[in-house]
Coordinates of C-alpha atoms and ligand atoms in Angstrom, one line a residue:
X28 CA -40.2 26.2 -1.1
X29 CA -38.4 23.6 0.9
X30 CA -37.5 20.8 1.0
X31 CA -36.7 20.4 -2.7
X32 CA -36.9 16.9 -4.2
X33 CA -33.6 15.5 -5.3
X34 CA -32.9 15.8 -9.0
X35 CA -33.3 12.6 -11.0
X36 CA -29.9 10.8 -11.4
X37 CA -28.5 10.9 -14.9
X38 CA -28.1 7.2 -15.0
X39 CA -28.6 4.1 -13.0
X40 CA -25.6 3.5 -10.8
X41 CA -23.3 0.7 -11.9
X42 CA -23.6 -2.3 -9.6
X43 CA -20.5 -2.7 -7.5
X44 CA -19.5 -4.7 -4.5
X45 CA -19.9 -2.8 -1.3
X46 CA -17.0 -2.5 1.1
X47 CA -16.3 -0.4 4.2
X48 CA -13.4 2.0 4.8
X49 CA -13.9 2.3 8.5
X50 CA -17.5 3.4 9.0
X51 CA -17.8 4.7 5.4
X52 CA -19.5 2.4 2.9
X53 CA -18.0 2.5 -0.6
X54 CA -19.8 0.8 -3.5
X55 CA -23.2 -0.8 -3.8
X56 CA -25.8 1.9 -3.3
X57 CA -23.6 3.8 -0.8
X58 CA -23.5 7.6 -1.6
X59 CA -20.4 8.6 -3.6
X60 CA -17.8 9.6 -1.0
X61 CA -15.3 12.4 -1.1
X62 CA -11.7 12.0 -0.1
X63 CA -8.4 13.8 -0.1
X64 CA -4.8 13.3 1.0
X65 CA -2.8 15.2 3.6
X66 CA 0.3 17.2 2.5
X67 CA 2.0 17.1 5.9
X68 CA 4.8 14.8 6.9
X69 CA 2.8 11.9 8.4
X70 CA 5.5 11.6 11.1
X71 CA 4.4 15.0 12.3
X72 CA 1.4 13.7 14.0
X73 CA 0.1 17.0 15.3
X74 CA 0.3 18.8 12.0
X75 CA -1.3 15.8 10.2
X76 CA -4.2 15.6 12.7
X77 CA -4.7 19.3 12.4
X78 CA -5.0 19.1 8.6
X79 CA -7.3 16.1 8.9
X80 CA -9.5 18.2 11.2
X81 CA -9.6 21.0 8.6
X82 CA -10.5 18.4 5.9
X83 CA -13.2 16.9 8.1
X84 CA -14.7 20.3 8.7
X85 CA -14.7 20.9 4.9
X86 CA -16.7 17.6 4.4
X87 CA -13.9 15.1 3.7
X88 CA -15.1 11.6 4.5
X89 CA -11.9 9.5 4.0
X90 CA -8.3 10.7 4.2
X91 CA -5.2 9.2 2.8
X92 CA -1.7 9.8 4.3
X93 CA 1.7 9.1 2.7
X94 CA 4.0 6.6 4.3
X95 CA 7.5 7.0 2.6
X96 CA 9.7 6.3 5.7
X97 CA 9.8 4.3 8.9
X98 CA 9.1 7.4 10.9
X99 CA 5.8 7.8 9.0
X100 CA 5.0 4.2 9.5
X101 CA 5.6 4.6 13.2
X102 CA 3.2 7.6 13.3
X103 CA 0.3 5.7 11.6
X104 CA -1.1 4.2 14.8
X105 CA -1.4 7.6 16.5
X106 CA -2.9 9.3 13.4
X107 CA -5.3 6.5 12.7
X108 CA -6.4 6.4 16.3
X109 CA -7.0 10.1 16.7
X110 CA -8.3 11.0 13.3
X111 CA -12.0 11.9 13.1
X112 CA -12.4 10.2 9.7
X113 CA -11.0 6.9 8.4
X114 CA -7.3 6.9 7.4
X115 CA -5.9 5.1 4.4
X116 CA -2.2 4.5 4.3
X117 CA -0.7 5.2 0.9
X118 CA 2.2 2.7 0.2
X119 CA 4.7 2.7 -2.6
X120 CA 7.9 0.8 -2.9
X121 CA 8.1 -0.9 0.5
X122 CA 5.8 -3.8 1.2
X123 CA 6.8 -3.8 4.9
X124 CA 4.9 -0.5 5.3
X125 CA 1.7 -2.3 4.1
X126 CA 2.0 -4.6 7.1
X127 CA 2.8 -1.7 9.4
X128 CA -0.3 0.2 8.2
X129 CA -2.5 -2.8 8.8
X130 CA -1.0 -3.3 12.3
X131 CA -1.4 0.4 13.0
X132 CA -5.2 0.2 12.6
X133 CA -5.5 2.0 9.3
X134 CA -9.0 1.7 7.7
X135 CA -7.5 0.6 4.4
X136 CA -4.3 0.5 2.5
X137 CA -3.6 1.8 -1.0
X138 CA -0.9 -0.1 -2.9
X139 CA 0.6 0.8 -6.2
X140 CA 1.6 -2.4 -7.8
X141 CA 3.7 -0.7 -10.4
X142 CA 5.9 0.7 -7.6
X143 CA 6.4 -2.3 -5.5
X144 CA 9.1 -4.7 -6.7
X145 CA 8.0 -8.4 -6.7
X146 CA 4.6 -7.1 -5.6
X147 CA 3.0 -10.3 -6.9
X148 CA 5.0 -12.4 -4.5
X149 CA 3.7 -10.4 -1.6
X150 CA 0.0 -10.5 -2.5
X151 CA -0.7 -13.7 -0.4
X152 CA 0.7 -12.2 2.8
X153 CA -1.0 -8.8 2.2
X154 CA -4.3 -10.5 1.5
X155 CA -4.1 -12.6 4.6
X156 CA -3.1 -9.6 6.8
X157 CA -5.9 -7.4 5.4
X158 CA -8.5 -10.2 5.7
X159 CA -7.5 -10.8 9.3
X160 CA -7.8 -7.1 10.0
X161 CA -11.0 -6.8 8.0
X162 CA -9.8 -3.9 5.9
X163 CA -10.0 -3.3 2.2
X164 CA -7.1 -2.7 -0.2
X165 CA -7.1 -0.2 -3.0
X166 CA -5.2 -1.2 -6.1
X167 CA -4.1 2.2 -7.2
X168 CA -2.7 2.0 -10.7
X169 CA -1.2 5.2 -12.0
X170 CA -0.1 6.1 -15.5
X171 CA 3.2 7.6 -14.2
X172 CA 4.2 4.4 -12.5
X173 CA 2.7 1.7 -14.6
X174 CA 4.1 -1.9 -14.2
X175 CA 7.1 -2.2 -16.6
X176 CA 5.8 -5.3 -18.2
X177 CA 2.6 -3.6 -19.3
X178 CA 4.4 -0.5 -20.4
X179 CA 6.5 -2.6 -22.6
X180 CA 3.5 -4.6 -23.9
X181 CA 1.3 -1.5 -24.7
X182 CA 4.1 1.0 -25.5
X183 CA 2.6 3.6 -23.2
X184 CA -0.1 4.0 -20.5
X185 CA -3.1 3.4 -22.6
X186 CA -6.5 2.7 -21.0
X187 CA -6.0 -1.0 -21.9
X188 CA -2.7 -1.0 -20.1
X189 CA -4.0 0.6 -17.0
X190 CA -7.0 -1.7 -16.8
X191 CA -4.9 -4.8 -17.5
X192 CA -2.5 -3.9 -14.7
X193 CA -5.4 -3.3 -12.3
X194 CA -7.3 -6.5 -13.2
X195 CA -4.1 -8.6 -13.1
X196 CA -3.4 -7.4 -9.5
X197 CA -7.0 -8.0 -8.5
X198 CA -6.8 -11.5 -9.9
X199 CA -3.8 -12.2 -7.7
X200 CA -5.8 -11.2 -4.6
X201 CA -8.7 -13.2 -5.8
X202 CA -6.5 -16.3 -5.9
X203 CA -6.2 -15.9 -2.2
X204 CA -9.9 -15.4 -1.7
X205 CA -9.6 -11.7 -1.1
X206 CA -12.2 -9.5 -2.7
X207 CA -12.4 -6.4 -0.5
X208 CA -10.8 -4.4 -3.2
X209 CA -11.4 -1.0 -4.8
X210 CA -9.6 0.1 -7.8
X211 CA -8.3 3.3 -9.4
X212 CA -6.7 3.7 -12.8
X213 CA -5.5 7.3 -12.9
X214 CA -4.1 9.3 -15.8
X215 CA -3.5 13.0 -16.2
X216 CA -5.5 13.1 -19.4
X217 CA -9.2 13.0 -18.7
X218 CA -10.0 11.3 -22.1
X219 CA -7.6 8.4 -21.4
X220 CA -8.8 8.3 -17.8
X221 CA -12.5 8.2 -18.7
X222 CA -11.9 5.4 -21.2
X223 CA -9.9 3.4 -18.7
X224 CA -12.6 3.6 -16.1
X225 CA -15.3 2.7 -18.6
X226 CA -13.4 -0.4 -19.6
X227 CA -12.7 -1.2 -15.9
X228 CA -16.3 -0.7 -15.0
X229 CA -17.4 -3.1 -17.7
X230 CA -14.8 -5.8 -16.6
X231 CA -15.3 -6.1 -12.9
X232 CA -17.6 -5.5 -10.0
X233 CA -15.2 -3.7 -7.7
X234 CA -16.0 -0.3 -6.5
X235 CA -14.0 2.4 -8.3
X236 CA -12.1 5.3 -6.8
X237 CA -12.1 8.1 -9.4
X238 CA -9.2 10.4 -9.9
X239 CA -7.4 12.5 -12.6
X240 CA -3.9 12.3 -11.4
X241 CA -1.5 15.3 -11.6
X242 CA -4.5 17.3 -12.7
X243 CA -2.6 20.5 -12.2
X244 CA -3.1 23.9 -10.4
X245 CA -6.5 24.7 -9.0
X246 CA -8.2 26.1 -12.0
X247 CA -7.0 23.5 -14.6
X248 CA -7.3 20.7 -12.1
X249 CA -10.8 21.6 -11.2
X250 CA -12.0 21.7 -14.8
X251 CA -10.2 18.5 -15.7
X252 CA -11.7 16.6 -12.7
X253 CA -15.1 18.1 -13.1
X254 CA -15.2 17.1 -16.8
X255 CA -13.8 13.6 -16.2
X256 CA -15.8 12.8 -13.1
X257 CA -18.9 14.3 -14.6
X258 CA -18.7 12.0 -17.7
X259 CA -18.2 8.9 -15.6
X260 CA -20.6 9.7 -12.7
X261 CA -23.3 10.6 -15.2
X262 CA -22.9 7.1 -16.6
X263 CA -23.3 5.7 -13.1
X264 CA -19.5 4.9 -12.8
X265 CA -17.6 5.8 -9.6
X266 CA -18.0 5.1 -5.9
X267 CA -15.6 7.5 -4.3
X268 CA -13.7 10.4 -5.7
X269 CA -10.5 12.3 -5.1
X270 CA -9.8 15.6 -6.9
X271 CA -6.1 16.1 -7.2
X272 CA -5.0 19.7 -7.2
X273 CA -1.7 21.5 -6.8
X274 CA -3.4 23.4 -4.0
X275 CA -4.3 22.9 -0.4
X276 CA -6.3 19.7 0.1
X277 CA -9.4 21.5 1.5
X278 CA -9.8 22.9 -2.0
X279 CA -10.0 19.4 -3.3
X280 CA -12.8 18.6 -1.0
X281 CA -14.7 21.8 -1.9
X282 CA -14.4 20.9 -5.6
X283 CA -15.3 17.2 -5.0
X284 CA -18.5 18.2 -3.1
X285 CA -19.4 20.7 -5.7
X286 CA -19.1 18.1 -8.4
X287 CA -21.4 15.7 -6.6
X288 CA -23.9 18.4 -5.8
X289 CA -23.9 19.6 -9.4
X290 CA -24.7 16.0 -10.6
X291 CA -27.5 15.7 -8.1
X292 CA -25.5 12.9 -6.3
X293 CA -25.8 14.6 -3.0
X294 CA -28.2 17.3 -1.8
X295 CA -27.0 20.8 -1.8
X296 CA -26.4 22.9 1.1
X297 CA -26.1 26.5 -0.1
X298 CA -26.6 27.2 -3.8
X299 CA -26.2 30.7 -5.2
X300 CA -28.1 31.2 -8.4
X301 CA -26.5 34.3 -9.7
X302 CA -26.6 35.8 -13.1
X303 CA -23.4 36.5 -15.2
X304 CA -24.4 40.1 -15.4
X305 CA -24.7 42.0 -18.7
X306 CA -25.2 45.4 -20.1
X307 CA -28.6 45.6 -18.4
X308 CA -27.3 45.1 -14.9
X309 CA -28.3 47.8 -12.4
X310 CA -26.1 46.5 -9.6
X311 CA -22.6 45.0 -9.2
X312 CA -23.6 41.4 -9.5
X313 CA -20.1 39.9 -8.9
X314 CA -19.7 41.8 -5.7
X315 CA -23.2 41.1 -4.5
X316 CA -22.8 37.3 -5.3
X317 CA -19.4 37.2 -3.5
X318 CA -20.7 39.0 -0.5
X319 CA -23.8 36.9 -0.2
X320 CA -21.7 33.7 -0.6
X321 CA -19.3 34.8 2.1
X322 CA -22.1 35.9 4.4
X323 CA -23.9 32.6 4.1
X324 CA -20.8 30.4 4.3
X325 CA -21.3 27.6 6.8
X326 CA -25.1 27.5 6.6
X327 CA -26.1 24.0 7.4
X328 CA -29.6 24.1 5.8
X329 CA -30.1 23.6 2.1
X330 CA -30.9 27.0 0.6
X331 CA -31.1 28.3 -2.9
X332 CA -30.4 32.0 -3.1
X333 CA -30.9 33.9 -6.3
X334 CA -28.8 37.0 -6.9
X335 CA -30.0 38.7 -10.1
X336 CA -28.7 41.9 -11.7
X337 CA -31.9 43.3 -13.1
X338 CA -35.6 42.7 -13.6
X339 CA -35.4 40.7 -16.9
X340 CA -34.9 37.3 -15.3
X341 CA -34.5 38.6 -11.8
X342 CA -38.0 38.2 -10.4
X343 CA -38.5 34.8 -12.1
X344 CA -35.4 33.3 -10.7
X345 CA -35.8 35.0 -7.3
X346 CA -39.3 33.5 -7.1
X347 CA -38.0 30.0 -7.9
X348 CA -35.4 30.2 -5.1
X349 CA -35.9 30.0 -1.3
X350 CA -34.6 33.5 -1.1
X351 CA -33.6 36.0 -3.7
X352 CA -33.0 39.5 -4.8
X353 CA -33.9 41.2 -8.0
X354 CA -32.1 44.5 -8.3
X355 CA -33.1 47.7 -10.1
X356 CA -33.0 51.4 -9.7
X357 CA -30.7 51.3 -6.8
X358 CA -33.0 49.0 -4.9
X359 CA -33.4 45.3 -4.3
X360 CA -36.6 43.5 -4.1
X361 CA -36.2 40.7 -1.6
X362 CA -38.1 37.5 -2.2
X363 CA -38.7 34.7 0.3
X364 CA -40.3 31.6 -1.3
X365 CA -41.8 33.6 -4.1
X366 CA -43.2 36.5 -2.2
X367 CA -41.7 40.0 -2.1
X368 CA -41.1 40.6 1.6
X369 CA -39.1 43.8 1.4
X370 CA -37.7 46.4 -0.9
X371 CA -34.4 47.8 0.4
X372 CA -31.8 50.2 -0.9
X373 CA -28.8 48.6 -2.6
X374 CA -26.5 49.1 0.4
X375 CA -28.8 47.0 2.5
X376 CA -29.3 44.0 0.1
X377 CA -26.6 41.8 1.5
X378 CA -27.5 42.2 5.2
X379 CA -31.2 41.8 4.4
X380 CA -30.6 38.5 2.5
X381 CA -28.4 37.2 5.3
X382 CA -31.0 38.2 7.9
X383 CA -33.8 36.5 5.9
X384 CA -31.6 33.4 5.4
X385 CA -31.1 33.0 9.2
X386 CA -34.9 33.4 9.7
X387 CA -35.5 30.6 7.2
X388 CA -32.9 28.4 8.8
X389 CA -34.4 28.9 12.2
X390 CA -37.8 28.1 11.0
X391 CA -36.5 24.9 9.4
X392 CA -34.7 23.9 12.6
X393 CA -38.0 24.3 14.5
X394 CA -40.0 22.3 11.9
Ligands
SF4_522 FE1 -28.3 40.7 -17.5 FE2 -30.4 41.0 -15.9 FE3 -29.9 38.6 -16.9 FE4 -28.3 39.6 -15.0 S1 -30.5 39.1 -14.8 S2 -27.7 38.6 -17.0 S3 -28.3 41.7 -15.5 S4 -30.5 40.4 -18.1

């Protein structure tokens, strides 16, 4: 029955300094947040806001926008003002856009020290401007654009090199009394990335933004991110996450949320417990699971729905769930919180499950 107690976390959360990206707390005991980045030209304010609205609807909590040109910098104020979630400006190469983003009212700025020439000389001004605006800075170190000096020293983008770059830049901000910093040390290889974040986590108290960079197309990128984030988050490391996929950004949000839900770091909305099917199946489990998933898309209440192919594990799992079906002999036994409420022909299973789900949701809304 509902509500279900949250699963126990795998590890104590690492202690990090709390900061705020707009209204979203990051670090400390704040829930791990999910973010993405728009793919539109930021200068196209309408298209950018439209994509931000889609991301927000999918559960995105913080959005980053690119700022490669003056036209983009000029659009930041309109985007930041009208966005439904806090906007972070992503700045490479041009320090002047950092100041433009701060003036535009962005909730934070991401800088890549490896890509900004004489970045170190600009830190004082950036720290002062960010402090005056009350916004944090993300130091976003990336294997593909590591500071030349560190690349020469370490030979390649090792975990040590990524961490040294990040901590060096953080120390420059600290010299100016600025500590509203979060850090990322991204690499395309989950093993290097996990080791880099572990070292970073042990060396500072800043909140960490997790990312496997250039993770690849949806399938590969999803697995890489899930494996890497799973390793770190299960050790209590990570305060905000961005899944990078060569796919529409809404997909990144779906994957990010699923990762957090799988680790028990946020409560589930809909969970489909469906069996993989086997030679005993008496119903097309894949089709049934897809149809039930589609039919219940957008349900706001947390529901665990079991879709089982036969009676071996079927009744057991269906009983454990809020709602379930165990199929057999062309029929489906429909369970609601452990009780068989109806037995329907196979053709009616999906609509009956959806019908019962809405009844449960309505009862929960009344409660
Ligand atoms: Fe096979 Fe039945 Fe288990 Fe599904 S529930 S995997 S059909 S034994």
